[in-house]
């Protein structure tokens, strides 16, 4: 079939609503591996979080974490690439976020970016509190006045539902050298999260790096996603699909397959294989 890859998001795409891999999608991943096609999960989760849903037998070859800040082989979890914000970039970003009165977290560098410092402006923000509780043993309050002393994998801004939908674009204008990515909260599925990374971090840039390292044909690669943080990867892919549970905006811009509870991943792979490797004879 030739060396190429399937890049898939994890939650809401490959996994079902119970964060489980269906038997149908497991068979599809296994068959891809048997045919020499590289299987890559590209997730917004940190390594720590991804390990909650990926066991050693999970049938993939590489894991892109934190929207591209880390790349690992699988199942060995050897770190192949990591990117971090510099001390200066952290200071600049924190200044902008405090000026806007936003609640945010500063994640430690990969692979320990489940650990973080946090700052809140004091408003009601249930999703922010929910994440603090979830990572109770790995978080600490950010001392003020703030002075950065270390690099960071990213900053995470958590915005209550109803926040200005243009906030991402406003932060992009204020932080032009950085990658500012919007996603939907994986906790309450309603709040808006904005992730701020170095300018060379995104799922698509991680995919480009991995294809170059492995001599994979990126023009034949398949991309499957379901949320706004998949947008750049979907735009990067030549063949791309979104599952039916994706937001309306993504469903109106990319071909649609079944939702994540109905093996939309496997449907996308089947369509891609029939187009890219049509039967002969």
CSV table of C-alpha atoms in Angstrom, one decimal:
chain,number,residue,atom,x,y,z
A,1,UNK,CA,0.0,0.0,0.0
A,2,UNK,CA,3.0,2.4,0.4
A,3,UNK,CA,4.1,4.2,3.5
A,4,UNK,CA,1.5,6.6,4.7
A,5,UNK,CA,-0.6,7.3,7.9
A,6,UNK,CA,-3.9,7.7,9.5
A,7,UNK,CA,-4.1,10.7,11.9
A,8,UNK,CA,-7.1,10.6,14.2
A,9,UNK,CA,-8.3,12.6,17.2
A,10,UNK,CA,-9.1,10.6,20.3
A,11,UNK,CA,-12.0,11.8,22.4
A,12,UNK,CA,-15.2,12.3,20.4
A,13,UNK,CA,-13.6,10.7,17.3
A,14,UNK,CA,-11.9,7.4,17.8
A,15,UNK,CA,-13.3,6.7,21.3
A,16,UNK,CA,-17.1,6.6,22.0
A,17,UNK,CA,-18.9,8.7,24.5
A,18,UNK,CA,-17.8,6.3,27.3
A,19,UNK,CA,-14.1,6.9,26.3
A,20,UNK,CA,-13.9,3.4,25.0
A,21,UNK,CA,-12.5,1.9,21.8
A,22,UNK,CA,-15.2,-0.1,20.1
A,23,UNK,CA,-14.5,-3.5,18.7
A,24,UNK,CA,-15.2,-2.3,15.2
A,25,UNK,CA,-12.6,0.6,15.5
A,26,UNK,CA,-10.2,-1.8,17.1
A,27,UNK,CA,-10.4,-4.2,14.2
A,28,UNK,CA,-9.9,-1.3,11.8
A,29,UNK,CA,-6.8,-0.1,13.6
A,30,UNK,CA,-5.4,-3.6,13.6
A,31,UNK,CA,-6.0,-4.1,9.9
A,32,UNK,CA,-4.3,-0.8,9.2
A,33,UNK,CA,-1.3,-2.0,11.1
A,34,UNK,CA,-1.3,-5.3,9.3
A,35,UNK,CA,-1.2,-3.4,6.0
A,36,UNK,CA,1.7,-1.3,7.0
A,37,UNK,CA,-0.2,2.0,7.5
A,38,UNK,CA,1.1,4.1,10.3
A,39,UNK,CA,-1.6,4.8,13.0
A,40,UNK,CA,-1.3,8.1,14.9
A,41,UNK,CA,-3.5,9.5,17.6
A,42,UNK,CA,-3.4,13.3,17.8
A,43,UNK,CA,-5.0,14.5,21.0
A,44,UNK,CA,-5.3,17.5,23.2
A,45,UNK,CA,-4.7,15.3,26.2
A,46,UNK,CA,-1.3,15.3,28.0
A,47,UNK,CA,0.6,12.0,28.3
A,48,UNK,CA,-0.7,11.6,31.8
A,49,UNK,CA,-4.3,12.1,30.7
A,50,UNK,CA,-3.9,9.9,27.6
A,51,UNK,CA,-2.7,7.0,29.7
A,52,UNK,CA,-6.0,7.0,31.4
A,53,UNK,CA,-7.7,5.7,28.2
A,54,UNK,CA,-4.8,4.1,26.3
A,55,UNK,CA,-3.6,0.7,27.5
A,56,UNK,CA,-0.4,-1.0,26.3
A,57,UNK,CA,-2.4,-3.0,23.8
A,58,UNK,CA,-4.0,0.0,22.2
A,59,UNK,CA,-3.3,-0.6,18.4
A,60,UNK,CA,-1.5,2.6,17.4
A,61,UNK,CA,2.1,3.4,16.5
A,62,UNK,CA,2.5,7.0,17.6
A,63,UNK,CA,0.9,9.4,20.0
A,64,UNK,CA,0.8,13.2,19.5
A,65,UNK,CA,-0.1,14.8,22.8
A,66,UNK,CA,-1.1,18.3,24.0
A,67,UNK,CA,-2.2,19.4,20.5
A,68,UNK,CA,1.3,18.8,19.2
A,69,UNK,CA,3.6,19.9,22.0
A,70,UNK,CA,4.7,16.3,22.5
A,71,UNK,CA,5.2,13.3,20.2
A,72,UNK,CA,5.8,9.8,21.6
A,73,UNK,CA,6.3,6.3,20.1
A,74,UNK,CA,3.7,3.8,21.2
A,75,UNK,CA,3.5,1.6,23.2
A,76,UNK,CA,7.1,2.4,24.5
A,77,UNK,CA,6.1,6.1,25.1
A,78,UNK,CA,9.7,7.2,24.2
A,79,UNK,CA,9.6,10.9,23.8
A,80,UNK,CA,10.5,11.8,20.3
A,81,UNK,CA,9.8,15.6,20.3
A,82,UNK,CA,8.7,18.3,22.7
A,83,UNK,CA,8.3,22.0,22.3
A,84,UNK,CA,7.9,24.6,25.1
A,85,UNK,CA,7.2,28.3,25.6
A,86,UNK,CA,10.3,30.3,26.7
A,87,UNK,CA,10.4,32.2,30.0
A,88,UNK,CA,9.9,35.4,28.1
A,89,UNK,CA,6.9,34.0,26.1
A,90,UNK,CA,5.3,32.8,29.4
A,91,UNK,CA,5.8,36.3,30.9
A,92,UNK,CA,4.3,38.1,27.9
A,93,UNK,CA,1.3,35.7,27.8
A,94,UNK,CA,0.5,35.9,31.5
A,95,UNK,CA,0.6,39.7,31.3
A,96,UNK,CA,-2.0,39.7,28.5
A,97,UNK,CA,-4.3,37.2,30.2
A,98,UNK,CA,-4.2,39.1,33.5
A,99,UNK,CA,-5.0,42.3,31.7
A,100,UNK,CA,-8.1,40.6,30.2
A,101,UNK,CA,-9.2,39.2,33.6
A,102,UNK,CA,-9.0,35.6,32.4
A,103,UNK,CA,-8.6,32.4,34.4
A,104,UNK,CA,-5.6,30.3,33.3
A,105,UNK,CA,-3.2,27.5,34.0
A,106,UNK,CA,0.5,27.3,33.2
A,107,UNK,CA,1.4,23.7,32.3
A,108,UNK,CA,4.9,22.3,33.1
A,109,UNK,CA,7.0,21.1,30.1
A,110,UNK,CA,6.2,17.8,28.4
A,111,UNK,CA,6.1,15.0,29.5
A,112,UNK,CA,5.1,16.4,32.9
A,113,UNK,CA,2.5,18.9,31.6
A,114,UNK,CA,-0.3,17.5,33.8
A,115,UNK,CA,1.3,19.6,36.5
A,116,UNK,CA,0.5,23.3,36.5
A,117,UNK,CA,0.3,26.6,38.3
A,118,UNK,CA,-3.0,28.5,38.1
A,119,UNK,CA,-4.4,32.0,38.5
A,120,UNK,CA,-8.0,33.1,38.7
A,121,UNK,CA,-9.6,36.5,38.5
A,122,UNK,CA,-12.2,35.4,41.1
A,123,UNK,CA,-15.3,35.1,38.9
A,124,UNK,CA,-17.6,32.1,38.9
A,125,UNK,CA,-16.1,29.5,36.6
A,126,UNK,CA,-17.3,26.0,37.4
A,127,UNK,CA,-15.2,24.3,34.7
A,128,UNK,CA,-12.0,25.9,36.0
A,129,UNK,CA,-12.8,24.6,39.5
A,130,UNK,CA,-13.6,21.2,38.0
A,131,UNK,CA,-10.2,20.9,36.4
A,132,UNK,CA,-8.5,22.0,39.6
A,133,UNK,CA,-10.3,19.3,41.5
A,134,UNK,CA,-9.5,16.7,38.9
A,135,UNK,CA,-5.7,17.5,39.2
A,136,UNK,CA,-5.8,18.2,42.9
A,137,UNK,CA,-2.4,16.5,43.5
A,138,UNK,CA,-0.7,18.2,40.5
A,139,UNK,CA,-1.6,21.9,40.8
A,140,UNK,CA,-0.5,24.9,42.8
A,141,UNK,CA,-1.6,28.6,43.0
A,142,UNK,CA,0.5,31.0,41.0
A,143,UNK,CA,2.3,33.4,43.3
A,144,UNK,CA,1.7,37.1,42.7
A,145,UNK,CA,3.3,39.4,41.6
A,146,UNK,CA,4.2,37.0,38.8
A,147,UNK,CA,7.8,36.4,37.6
A,148,UNK,CA,8.5,33.5,35.3
A,149,UNK,CA,11.4,31.3,36.1
A,150,UNK,CA,10.8,28.3,33.8
A,151,UNK,CA,9.5,27.4,30.4
A,152,UNK,CA,6.1,25.9,29.9
A,153,UNK,CA,4.4,23.5,27.5
A,154,UNK,CA,1.4,25.8,27.2
A,155,UNK,CA,-1.0,28.1,28.9
A,156,UNK,CA,-4.7,27.0,29.2
A,157,UNK,CA,-7.4,29.6,29.5
A,158,UNK,CA,-10.8,28.3,30.7
A,159,UNK,CA,-13.7,30.5,29.8
A,160,UNK,CA,-17.3,30.0,31.1
A,161,UNK,CA,-20.1,29.2,28.6
A,162,UNK,CA,-21.3,32.5,26.9
A,163,UNK,CA,-17.8,34.0,26.7
A,164,UNK,CA,-17.1,36.2,23.7
A,165,UNK,CA,-16.6,33.8,20.8
A,166,UNK,CA,-14.1,36.3,19.3
A,167,UNK,CA,-11.7,35.9,22.2
A,168,UNK,CA,-9.5,33.5,20.4
A,169,UNK,CA,-9.0,36.0,17.5
A,170,UNK,CA,-8.3,38.8,19.9
A,171,UNK,CA,-5.6,36.8,21.7
A,172,UNK,CA,-4.1,35.8,18.4
A,173,UNK,CA,-3.8,39.5,17.5
A,174,UNK,CA,-2.1,40.2,20.9
A,175,UNK,CA,0.2,37.2,20.7
A,176,UNK,CA,1.1,37.0,17.0
A,177,UNK,CA,4.1,34.8,17.4
A,178,UNK,CA,2.2,32.1,19.3
A,179,UNK,CA,-0.2,29.3,18.4
A,180,UNK,CA,-3.7,30.1,19.9
A,181,UNK,CA,-6.0,27.2,19.6
A,182,UNK,CA,-9.7,26.9,20.6
A,183,UNK,CA,-11.4,23.7,21.8
A,184,UNK,CA,-14.5,22.7,23.6
A,185,UNK,CA,-14.1,21.7,27.3
A,186,UNK,CA,-13.8,17.9,27.6
A,187,UNK,CA,-15.2,18.2,31.1
A,188,UNK,CA,-18.5,20.0,30.8
A,189,UNK,CA,-18.6,19.9,26.9
A,190,UNK,CA,-19.8,23.6,26.9
A,191,UNK,CA,-17.1,25.9,28.3
A,192,UNK,CA,-14.5,27.3,25.8
A,193,UNK,CA,-10.9,26.4,26.4
A,194,UNK,CA,-8.1,28.4,24.6
A,195,UNK,CA,-4.7,26.8,24.5
A,196,UNK,CA,-1.6,29.0,23.9
A,197,UNK,CA,1.5,27.2,22.6
A,198,UNK,CA,4.8,28.2,20.9
A,199,UNK,CA,4.2,29.2,17.3
A,200,UNK,CA,5.5,25.9,16.0
A,201,UNK,CA,3.0,23.8,17.9
A,202,UNK,CA,-0.2,22.5,16.4
A,203,UNK,CA,-1.5,19.1,15.4
A,204,UNK,CA,-0.7,19.7,11.7
A,205,UNK,CA,2.9,20.7,12.4
A,206,UNK,CA,3.4,17.6,14.5
A,207,UNK,CA,1.9,15.5,11.7
A,208,UNK,CA,4.3,17.2,9.2
A,209,UNK,CA,7.3,16.5,11.5
A,210,UNK,CA,6.3,12.8,12.0
A,211,UNK,CA,5.8,12.3,8.2
A,212,UNK,CA,9.2,13.7,7.5
A,213,UNK,CA,10.9,11.6,10.2
A,214,UNK,CA,9.3,8.4,9.0
A,215,UNK,CA,9.3,9.1,5.3
A,216,UNK,CA,5.6,8.9,5.1
A,217,UNK,CA,3.6,10.3,2.1
A,218,UNK,CA,1.6,13.1,3.7
A,219,UNK,CA,-0.4,13.6,0.5
A,220,UNK,CA,-2.0,10.2,0.9
A,221,UNK,CA,-2.6,10.5,4.7
A,222,UNK,CA,-6.1,10.4,6.2
A,223,UNK,CA,-7.2,12.9,8.9
A,224,UNK,CA,-10.3,12.4,11.1
A,225,UNK,CA,-11.4,14.8,13.8
A,226,UNK,CA,-14.4,16.3,15.7
A,227,UNK,CA,-13.5,19.6,17.3
A,228,UNK,CA,-12.0,23.1,16.7
A,229,UNK,CA,-8.5,22.0,17.8
A,230,UNK,CA,-8.6,19.5,14.9
A,231,UNK,CA,-9.2,22.3,12.4
A,232,UNK,CA,-5.6,22.9,11.3
A,233,UNK,CA,-5.0,19.2,11.0
A,234,UNK,CA,-8.1,18.8,8.9
A,235,UNK,CA,-7.0,21.7,6.7
A,236,UNK,CA,-3.6,20.0,6.3
A,237,UNK,CA,-5.0,16.7,5.2
A,238,UNK,CA,-5.7,15.9,1.6
A,239,UNK,CA,-8.4,13.4,2.6
A,240,UNK,CA,-10.2,14.4,5.8
A,241,UNK,CA,-13.5,13.6,7.5
A,242,UNK,CA,-15.3,14.8,10.6
A,243,UNK,CA,-17.6,12.7,12.7
A,244,UNK,CA,-21.3,13.6,12.9
A,245,UNK,CA,-21.0,14.8,16.5
A,246,UNK,CA,-18.6,17.6,15.4
A,247,UNK,CA,-19.8,21.2,15.6
A,248,UNK,CA,-21.9,22.6,12.8
A,249,UNK,CA,-19.0,24.7,11.5
A,250,UNK,CA,-16.7,21.7,11.0
A,251,UNK,CA,-19.5,19.6,9.5
A,252,UNK,CA,-20.2,22.3,7.0
A,253,UNK,CA,-16.6,22.6,5.8
A,254,UNK,CA,-15.5,18.9,5.7
A,255,UNK,CA,-17.0,15.6,4.6
A,256,UNK,CA,-19.0,13.9,7.3
A,257,UNK,CA,-19.2,10.3,8.5
A,258,UNK,CA,-21.1,8.6,11.3
A,259,UNK,CA,-20.7,9.8,14.9
A,260,UNK,CA,-18.2,8.5,17.4
A,261,UNK,CA,-20.7,6.1,18.9
A,262,UNK,CA,-21.4,4.5,15.5
A,263,UNK,CA,-17.8,3.8,14.3
A,264,UNK,CA,-17.4,6.9,12.2
A,265,UNK,CA,-13.7,6.4,12.3
A,266,UNK,CA,-14.0,3.0,10.6
A,267,UNK,CA,-16.4,4.5,8.0
A,268,UNK,CA,-13.8,7.2,7.2
A,269,UNK,CA,-11.0,4.6,6.9
A,270,UNK,CA,-13.1,2.5,4.5
A,271,UNK,CA,-13.9,5.4,2.3
A,272,UNK,CA,-10.3,6.5,2.3
A,273,UNK,CA,-9.0,3.0,1.4
A,274,UNK,CA,-11.5,2.7,-1.5
A,275,UNK,CA,-10.3,6.1,-2.9
A,276,UNK,CA,-6.6,5.9,-2.2
A,277,UNK,CA,-6.1,2.1,-2.8
A,278,UNK,CA,-8.9,1.1,-5.2
A,279,UNK,CA,-9.0,-2.7,-5.9
A,280,UNK,CA,-7.3,-3.8,-9.0
A,281,UNK,CA,-7.9,-6.7,-11.4
